[in-house]
Coordinates of C-alpha atoms in Angstrom, one line a residue:
X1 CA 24.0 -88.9 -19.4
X2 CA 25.9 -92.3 -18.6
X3 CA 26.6 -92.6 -14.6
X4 CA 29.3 -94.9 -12.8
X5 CA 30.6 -95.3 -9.8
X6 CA 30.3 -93.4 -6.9
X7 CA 28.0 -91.0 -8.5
X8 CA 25.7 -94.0 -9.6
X9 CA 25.5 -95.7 -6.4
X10 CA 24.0 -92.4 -4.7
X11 CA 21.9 -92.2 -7.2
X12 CA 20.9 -95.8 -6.9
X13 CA 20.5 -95.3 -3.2
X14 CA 18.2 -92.8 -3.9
X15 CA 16.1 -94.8 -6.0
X16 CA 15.9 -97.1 -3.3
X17 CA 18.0 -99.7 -4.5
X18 CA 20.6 -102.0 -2.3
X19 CA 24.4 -101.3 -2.7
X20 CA 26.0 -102.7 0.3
X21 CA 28.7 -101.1 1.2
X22 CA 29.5 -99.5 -2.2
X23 CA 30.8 -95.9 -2.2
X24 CA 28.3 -93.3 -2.0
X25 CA 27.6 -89.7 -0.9
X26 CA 24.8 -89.6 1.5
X27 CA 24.7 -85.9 2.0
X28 CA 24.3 -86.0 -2.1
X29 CA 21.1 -88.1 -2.3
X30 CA 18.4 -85.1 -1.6
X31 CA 20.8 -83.4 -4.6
X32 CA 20.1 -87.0 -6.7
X33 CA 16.7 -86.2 -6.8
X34 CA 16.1 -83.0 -7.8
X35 CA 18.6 -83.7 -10.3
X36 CA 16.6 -86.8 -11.6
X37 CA 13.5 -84.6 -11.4
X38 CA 15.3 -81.9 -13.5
X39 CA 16.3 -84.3 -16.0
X40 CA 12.7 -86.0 -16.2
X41 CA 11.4 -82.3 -17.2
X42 CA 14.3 -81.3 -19.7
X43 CA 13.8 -85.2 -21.2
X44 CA 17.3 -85.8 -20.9
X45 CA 18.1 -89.6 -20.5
X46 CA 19.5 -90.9 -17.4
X47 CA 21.4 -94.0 -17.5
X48 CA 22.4 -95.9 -14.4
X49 CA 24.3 -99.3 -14.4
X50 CA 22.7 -102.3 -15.0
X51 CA 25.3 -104.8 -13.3
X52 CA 28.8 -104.2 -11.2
X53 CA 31.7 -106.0 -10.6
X54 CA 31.2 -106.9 -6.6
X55 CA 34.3 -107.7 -3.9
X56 CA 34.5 -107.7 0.0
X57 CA 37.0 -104.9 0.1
X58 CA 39.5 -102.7 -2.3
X59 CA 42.2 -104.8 -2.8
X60 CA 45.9 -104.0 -1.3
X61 CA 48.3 -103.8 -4.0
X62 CA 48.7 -106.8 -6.3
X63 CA 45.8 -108.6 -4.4
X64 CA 43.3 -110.3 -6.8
X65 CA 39.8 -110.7 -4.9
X66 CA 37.0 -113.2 -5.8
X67 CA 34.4 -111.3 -7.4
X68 CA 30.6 -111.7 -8.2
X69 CA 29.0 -109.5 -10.7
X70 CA 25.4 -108.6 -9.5
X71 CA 22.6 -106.0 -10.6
X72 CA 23.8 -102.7 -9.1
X73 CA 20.7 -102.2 -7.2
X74 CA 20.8 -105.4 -5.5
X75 CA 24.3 -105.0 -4.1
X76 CA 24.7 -108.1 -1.7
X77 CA 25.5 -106.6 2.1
X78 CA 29.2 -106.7 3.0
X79 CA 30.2 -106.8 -0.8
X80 CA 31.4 -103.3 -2.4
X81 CA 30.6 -102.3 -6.0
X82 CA 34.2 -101.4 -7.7
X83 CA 33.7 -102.1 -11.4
X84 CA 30.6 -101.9 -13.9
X85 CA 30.1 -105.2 -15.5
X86 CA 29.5 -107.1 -18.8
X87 CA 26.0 -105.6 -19.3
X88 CA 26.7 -102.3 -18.5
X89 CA 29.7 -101.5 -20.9
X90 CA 27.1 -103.4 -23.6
X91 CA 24.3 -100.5 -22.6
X92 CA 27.1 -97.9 -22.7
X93 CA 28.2 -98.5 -26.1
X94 CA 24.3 -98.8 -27.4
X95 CA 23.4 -95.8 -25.9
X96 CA 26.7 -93.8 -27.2
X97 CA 26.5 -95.2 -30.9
X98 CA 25.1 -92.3 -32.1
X99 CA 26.7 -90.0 -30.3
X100 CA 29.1 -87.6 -32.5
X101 CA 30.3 -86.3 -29.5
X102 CA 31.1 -88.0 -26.0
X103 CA 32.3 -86.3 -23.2
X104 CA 34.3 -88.7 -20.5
X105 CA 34.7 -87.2 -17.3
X106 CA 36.5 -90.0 -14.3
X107 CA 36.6 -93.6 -14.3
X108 CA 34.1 -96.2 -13.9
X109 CA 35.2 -98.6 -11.2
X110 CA 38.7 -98.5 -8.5
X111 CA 41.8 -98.1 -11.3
X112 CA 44.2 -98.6 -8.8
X113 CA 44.0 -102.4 -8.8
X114 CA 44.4 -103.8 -12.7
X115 CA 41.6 -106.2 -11.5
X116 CA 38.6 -103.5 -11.6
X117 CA 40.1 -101.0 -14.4
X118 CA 38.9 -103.4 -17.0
X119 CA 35.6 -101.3 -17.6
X120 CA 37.9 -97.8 -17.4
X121 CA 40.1 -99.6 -19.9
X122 CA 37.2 -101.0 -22.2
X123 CA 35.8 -97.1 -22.4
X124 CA 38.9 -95.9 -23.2
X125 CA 40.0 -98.4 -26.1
X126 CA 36.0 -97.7 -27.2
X127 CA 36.1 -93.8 -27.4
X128 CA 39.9 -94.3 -29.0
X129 CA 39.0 -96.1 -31.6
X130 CA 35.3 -94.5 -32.4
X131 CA 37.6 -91.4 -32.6
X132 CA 40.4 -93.0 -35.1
X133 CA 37.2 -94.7 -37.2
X134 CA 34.5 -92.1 -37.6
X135 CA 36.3 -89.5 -36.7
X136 CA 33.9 -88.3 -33.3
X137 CA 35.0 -85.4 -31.1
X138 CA 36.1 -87.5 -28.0
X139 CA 36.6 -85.4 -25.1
X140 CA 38.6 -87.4 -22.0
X141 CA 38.5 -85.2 -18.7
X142 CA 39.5 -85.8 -15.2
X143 CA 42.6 -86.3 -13.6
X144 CA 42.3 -90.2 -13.1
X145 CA 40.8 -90.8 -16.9
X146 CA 43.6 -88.5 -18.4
X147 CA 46.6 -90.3 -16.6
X148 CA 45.1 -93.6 -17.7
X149 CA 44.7 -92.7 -21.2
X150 CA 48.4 -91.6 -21.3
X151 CA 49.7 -94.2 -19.7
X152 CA 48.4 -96.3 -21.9
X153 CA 49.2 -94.7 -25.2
X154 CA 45.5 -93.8 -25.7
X155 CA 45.4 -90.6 -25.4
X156 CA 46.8 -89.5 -28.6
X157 CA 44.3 -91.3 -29.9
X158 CA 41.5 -89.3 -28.5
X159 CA 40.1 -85.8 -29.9
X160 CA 41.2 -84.3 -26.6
X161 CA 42.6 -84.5 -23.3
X162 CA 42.7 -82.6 -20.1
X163 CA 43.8 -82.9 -16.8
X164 CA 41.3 -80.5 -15.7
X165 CA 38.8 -81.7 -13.4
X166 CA 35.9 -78.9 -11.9
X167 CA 37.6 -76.4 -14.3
X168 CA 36.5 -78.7 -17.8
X169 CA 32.8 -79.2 -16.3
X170 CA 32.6 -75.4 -15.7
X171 CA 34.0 -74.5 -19.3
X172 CA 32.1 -77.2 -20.9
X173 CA 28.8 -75.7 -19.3
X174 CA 29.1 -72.2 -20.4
X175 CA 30.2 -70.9 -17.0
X176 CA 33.0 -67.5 -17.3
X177 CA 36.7 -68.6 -16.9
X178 CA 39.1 -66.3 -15.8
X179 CA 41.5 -67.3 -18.2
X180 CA 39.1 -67.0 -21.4
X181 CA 37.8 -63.5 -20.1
X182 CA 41.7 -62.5 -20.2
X183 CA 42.3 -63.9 -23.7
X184 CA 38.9 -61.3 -24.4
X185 CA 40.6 -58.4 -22.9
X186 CA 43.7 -59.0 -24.3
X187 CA 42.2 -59.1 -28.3
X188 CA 43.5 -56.0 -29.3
X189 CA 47.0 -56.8 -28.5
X190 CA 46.6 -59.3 -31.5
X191 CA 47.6 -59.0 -35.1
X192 CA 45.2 -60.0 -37.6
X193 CA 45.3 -64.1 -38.0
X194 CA 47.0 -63.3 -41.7
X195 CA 49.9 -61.5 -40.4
X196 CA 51.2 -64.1 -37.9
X197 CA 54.2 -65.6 -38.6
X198 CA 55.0 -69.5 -38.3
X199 CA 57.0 -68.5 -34.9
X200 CA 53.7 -68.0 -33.2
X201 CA 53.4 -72.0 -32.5
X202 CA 54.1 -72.9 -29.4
X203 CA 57.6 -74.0 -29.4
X204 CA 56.9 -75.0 -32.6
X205 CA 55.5 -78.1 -31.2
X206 CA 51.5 -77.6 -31.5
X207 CA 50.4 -81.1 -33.4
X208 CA 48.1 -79.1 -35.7
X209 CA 49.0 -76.5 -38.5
X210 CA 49.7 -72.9 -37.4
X211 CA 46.4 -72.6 -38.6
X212 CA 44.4 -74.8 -36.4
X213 CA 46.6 -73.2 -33.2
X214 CA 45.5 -69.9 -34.2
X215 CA 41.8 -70.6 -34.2
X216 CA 42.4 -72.2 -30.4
X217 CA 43.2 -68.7 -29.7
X218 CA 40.5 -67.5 -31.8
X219 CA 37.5 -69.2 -30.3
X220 CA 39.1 -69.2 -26.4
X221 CA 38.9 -65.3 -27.3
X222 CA 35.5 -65.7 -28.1
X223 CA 36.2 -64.5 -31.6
X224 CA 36.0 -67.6 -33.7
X225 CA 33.3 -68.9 -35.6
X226 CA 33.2 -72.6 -35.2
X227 CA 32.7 -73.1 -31.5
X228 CA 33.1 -77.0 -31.9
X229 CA 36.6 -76.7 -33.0
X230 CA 38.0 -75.3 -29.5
X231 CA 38.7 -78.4 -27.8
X232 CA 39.3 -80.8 -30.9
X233 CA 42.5 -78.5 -32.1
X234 CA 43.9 -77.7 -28.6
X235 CA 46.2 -80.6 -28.2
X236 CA 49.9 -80.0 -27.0
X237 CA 52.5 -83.0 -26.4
X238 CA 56.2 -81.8 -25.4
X239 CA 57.0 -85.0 -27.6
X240 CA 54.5 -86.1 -29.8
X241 CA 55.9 -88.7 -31.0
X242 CA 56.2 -90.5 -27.4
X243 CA 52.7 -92.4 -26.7
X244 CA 51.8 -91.5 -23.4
X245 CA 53.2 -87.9 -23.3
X246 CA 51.9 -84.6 -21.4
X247 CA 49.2 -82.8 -23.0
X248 CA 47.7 -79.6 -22.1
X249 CA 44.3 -78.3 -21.9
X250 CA 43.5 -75.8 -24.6
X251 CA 43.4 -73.2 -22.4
X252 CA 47.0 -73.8 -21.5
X253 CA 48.2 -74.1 -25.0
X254 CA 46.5 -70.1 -25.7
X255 CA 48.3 -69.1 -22.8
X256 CA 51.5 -69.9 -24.3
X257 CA 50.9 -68.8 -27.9
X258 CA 49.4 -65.5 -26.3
X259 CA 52.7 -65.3 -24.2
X260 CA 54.9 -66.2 -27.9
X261 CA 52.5 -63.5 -29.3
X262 CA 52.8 -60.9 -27.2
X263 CA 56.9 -61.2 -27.3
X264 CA 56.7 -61.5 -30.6
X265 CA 54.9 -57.9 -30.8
X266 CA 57.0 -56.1 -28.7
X267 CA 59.8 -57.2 -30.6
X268 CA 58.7 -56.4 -34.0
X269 CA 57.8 -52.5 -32.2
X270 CA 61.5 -52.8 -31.1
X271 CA 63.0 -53.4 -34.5
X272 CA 60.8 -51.0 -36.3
X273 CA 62.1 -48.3 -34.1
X274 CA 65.6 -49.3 -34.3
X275 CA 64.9 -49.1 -38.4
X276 CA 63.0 -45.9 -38.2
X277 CA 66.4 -44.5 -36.0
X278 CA 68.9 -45.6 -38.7

């Protein structure tokens, strides 16, 4: 588990190091350490940073602000961390080269001035093109990471992305969604996966084959077989050939096929009794 940001700097507090006046959550530090503790005993890794990208203040709009890059637990007072530096995105991508499957969840320093999204950017032109050259599942979630990637043109270039925030870290961690547990109820309102026709596509606009949108469905049902496969084929674009267009999460894009499905049913029922009357 890689930490930035806000989330870092508590831990870091924690720890005991100095942050000046970076961003923190004081009422979270008693959390930091248990959660520290709980990592120690499951031997899961915990990275912090090992340098940031230091300024007085967030800059106004279209300010640029002398900088210093310092350790991030020796935080000069009256300086604010608001970007991970040089040695840090070096660590990340040593302790992610392995990885087959990378999970991004917000951004690592203050995106809203171009001067301290340079690590945000670096991680996102990283996961693109570890996805594009060996092929890992990259998953990009979070409203900030998500609009970034887009705007960008990066996020077709990912395995998937989703504006979801809370509601990815809850699915992602086995917790019950309301939506999936519908999608479970609702099974025997399905055909059988052979008798679908190509109209069950959502607006004939999925980016995968009708096959690949029918086991979204599948596995969000908890039907399917290949559980690693739900996220990687659940990518919708309105235009995919625009870089930078809307996507949806996967359990928005088996919302709509179930919604095409379900119309799809009634109508066959409607022309079988109109057959069976004449």
């Amino acid at each position: 588990i890689i930490l930035t940001g806000g989330v870092a700097n508590t831990f870091l507090k924690m720890k005991g190091g100095r942050i000046g006046n970076s961003l923190y959550e004081e009422e979270e530090v008693a959390a930091a350490k248990k959660l520290e503790a709980k990592c120690r005993k499951r031997r899961v890794q915990l990275i912090l940073p090992k340098d940031v990208v230091a300024a007085a203040h967030r800059p106004l709009e279209g300010q640029e602000l002398e900088t210093q890059i310092v350790p991030a637990d020796d935080v000069p007072a009256g300086l604010s961390a608001l970007d991970v530096g040089p040695q840090t995105l070096a660590q990340m991508e040593k302790e992610l080269a392995d990885c087959r499957t990378i999970v991004w969840y917000g951004p690592t320093g203050y995106i809203e001035s171009p001067q301290f999204a340079r690590g945000t950017m670096h991680t996102a032109e990283y996961l693109a093109h570890r996805t594009e050259e060996e092929g890992i599942t990259s998953i990009v979630v979070g409203t900030e990471a998500t609009q970034l990637c887009n705007k960008t043109g990066l996020g077709h270039r990912m395995a998937h992305v989703s504006m979801g925030d809370d509601a990815s870290i809850q699915y992602l961690s086995g917790q019950s969604m309301p939506g999936v547990e519908a999608l479970d109820q609702a099974w025997a309102c399905f055909a059988p996966w052979e008798a679908w026709d190509k109209d069950t596509a959502v607006d004939k606009k999925i980016e995968r084959t009708d096959k690949a949108a029918n086991t979204v469905v599948a596995i969000l049902a908890g039907k399917g077989k290949d559980k690693s496969k739900s996220l990687a084929t659940a990518r919708y674009s309105d235009d995919p050939d625009e870089e930078g267009g809307p996507t949806l999460g996967a359990q928005e894009v088996a919302a709509r096929l179930v919604q095409r499905l379900l119309r799809n049913k009634r109508a066959r029922k409607e022309q079988e009794k109109k057959d069976q009357k004449a």
